[in-house]
Amino acid sequence: MIQEIIAYRNIVNNIEDLMNKSPFKKGYIIEKVGIPSPTFYRKLKSRTFTPDEVLSIAKILSPEECFRLELLADIEQAKQEYVEGNFITHEEMLLELKRKKII
């Protein structure tokens, strides 16, 4: 647990450098995170972003990693649903699509 806290602290302390090295402008990050610009810069200077705000910023700065993690989570959820029997067959899906006139 201590190691994770130290890693998190290092990320927060270096978040401005990470933003500066990214291809994204701060204005874009501010818009996507949804923090008012003055508040964003105050939090950036004082290093007081909440963990959720840091996560939102990280998702913007590392879109490939974010996509990979979301995909892995979706795969795990699908495996669990399969084990629970919460699925339909290919044939059932085709019938449903035809019923909705999608195919």
Coordinates of C-alpha atoms in Angstrom, one line a residue:
M1 CA 0.0 0.0 0.0
I2 CA 2.8 2.4 0.8
Q3 CA 4.4 1.9 -2.6
E4 CA 1.1 2.8 -4.3
I5 CA 0.8 5.9 -2.3
I6 CA 4.3 7.0 -3.1
A7 CA 3.7 6.3 -6.8
Y8 CA 0.4 8.4 -6.7
R9 CA 2.2 11.2 -4.9
N10 CA 4.9 11.2 -7.7
I11 CA 2.2 11.3 -10.4
V12 CA 0.6 14.3 -8.7
N13 CA 3.9 16.0 -8.2
N14 CA 4.8 15.5 -11.9
I15 CA 1.4 16.0 -13.5
E16 CA 2.3 19.3 -15.0
D17 CA 5.4 17.9 -16.7
L18 CA 3.3 15.0 -18.0
M19 CA 0.8 17.5 -19.4
N20 CA 3.6 19.5 -21.0
K21 CA 5.1 16.5 -22.6
S22 CA 1.7 15.3 -24.0
P23 CA 0.3 16.2 -27.4
F24 CA -2.7 17.8 -25.7
K25 CA -3.0 21.5 -24.8
K26 CA -4.0 22.4 -21.3
G27 CA -7.2 24.0 -22.6
Y28 CA -8.3 20.7 -24.1
I29 CA -7.5 18.9 -20.8
I30 CA -9.4 21.6 -18.8
E31 CA -12.4 21.2 -21.1
K32 CA -12.5 17.4 -20.9
V33 CA -11.9 17.2 -17.1
G34 CA -14.6 19.9 -16.6
I35 CA -12.8 22.0 -14.0
P36 CA -13.1 25.8 -14.4
S37 CA -9.8 27.2 -15.8
P38 CA -8.8 29.2 -12.7
T39 CA -9.6 26.3 -10.4
F40 CA -7.5 24.0 -12.6
Y41 CA -4.5 26.2 -12.5
R42 CA -4.8 26.7 -8.8
K43 CA -5.0 23.0 -8.3
L44 CA -2.1 22.5 -10.7
K45 CA 0.1 25.0 -8.7
S46 CA -0.9 23.6 -5.3
R47 CA -1.0 20.0 -6.4
T48 CA -4.4 19.5 -4.9
F49 CA -6.3 17.6 -7.6
T50 CA -8.6 14.9 -6.2
P51 CA -7.9 11.3 -7.1
D52 CA -10.9 11.3 -9.5
E53 CA -9.5 14.5 -11.2
V54 CA -6.1 12.9 -11.5
L55 CA -7.7 9.8 -13.0
S56 CA -9.6 11.9 -15.5
I57 CA -6.4 13.7 -16.5
A58 CA -4.5 10.4 -16.8
K59 CA -7.2 9.0 -19.1
I60 CA -6.7 12.0 -21.4
L61 CA -3.0 11.8 -21.3
S62 CA -2.8 8.0 -21.9
P63 CA -5.8 7.2 -24.2
E64 CA -4.2 3.9 -25.4
E65 CA -3.7 2.6 -21.8
C66 CA -7.2 3.8 -20.9
F67 CA -8.7 1.9 -23.8
R68 CA -6.7 -1.3 -23.0
L69 CA -7.8 -1.2 -19.4
E70 CA -11.5 -0.6 -20.3
L71 CA -11.3 -3.4 -22.8
L72 CA -9.8 -5.8 -20.2
A73 CA -12.6 -4.9 -17.8
D74 CA -15.2 -5.5 -20.5
I75 CA -13.7 -8.9 -21.2
E76 CA -13.8 -9.8 -17.5
Q77 CA -17.4 -8.7 -17.3
A78 CA -18.3 -10.8 -20.3
K79 CA -16.6 -13.8 -18.8
Q80 CA -18.6 -13.4 -15.6
E81 CA -21.8 -13.0 -17.6
Y82 CA -21.0 -16.1 -19.6
V83 CA -20.4 -18.1 -16.4
E84 CA -23.7 -16.8 -15.0
G85 CA -25.5 -17.9 -18.2
N86 CA -26.4 -14.3 -19.1
F87 CA -25.9 -14.5 -22.8
I88 CA -27.7 -15.3 -26.1
T89 CA -26.6 -17.4 -29.0
H90 CA -25.5 -16.1 -32.3
E91 CA -28.7 -17.3 -33.9
E92 CA -30.8 -15.6 -31.2
M93 CA -28.9 -12.3 -31.9
L94 CA -29.5 -12.6 -35.6
L95 CA -33.2 -13.1 -35.1
E96 CA -33.2 -10.1 -32.7
L97 CA -31.4 -7.9 -35.3
K98 CA -33.8 -9.0 -38.0
R99 CA -36.8 -8.3 -35.8
K100 CA -35.5 -4.8 -35.2
K101 CA -34.9 -4.5 -39.0
I102 CA -31.2 -3.8 -38.5
I103 CA -30.2 -6.5 -40.9

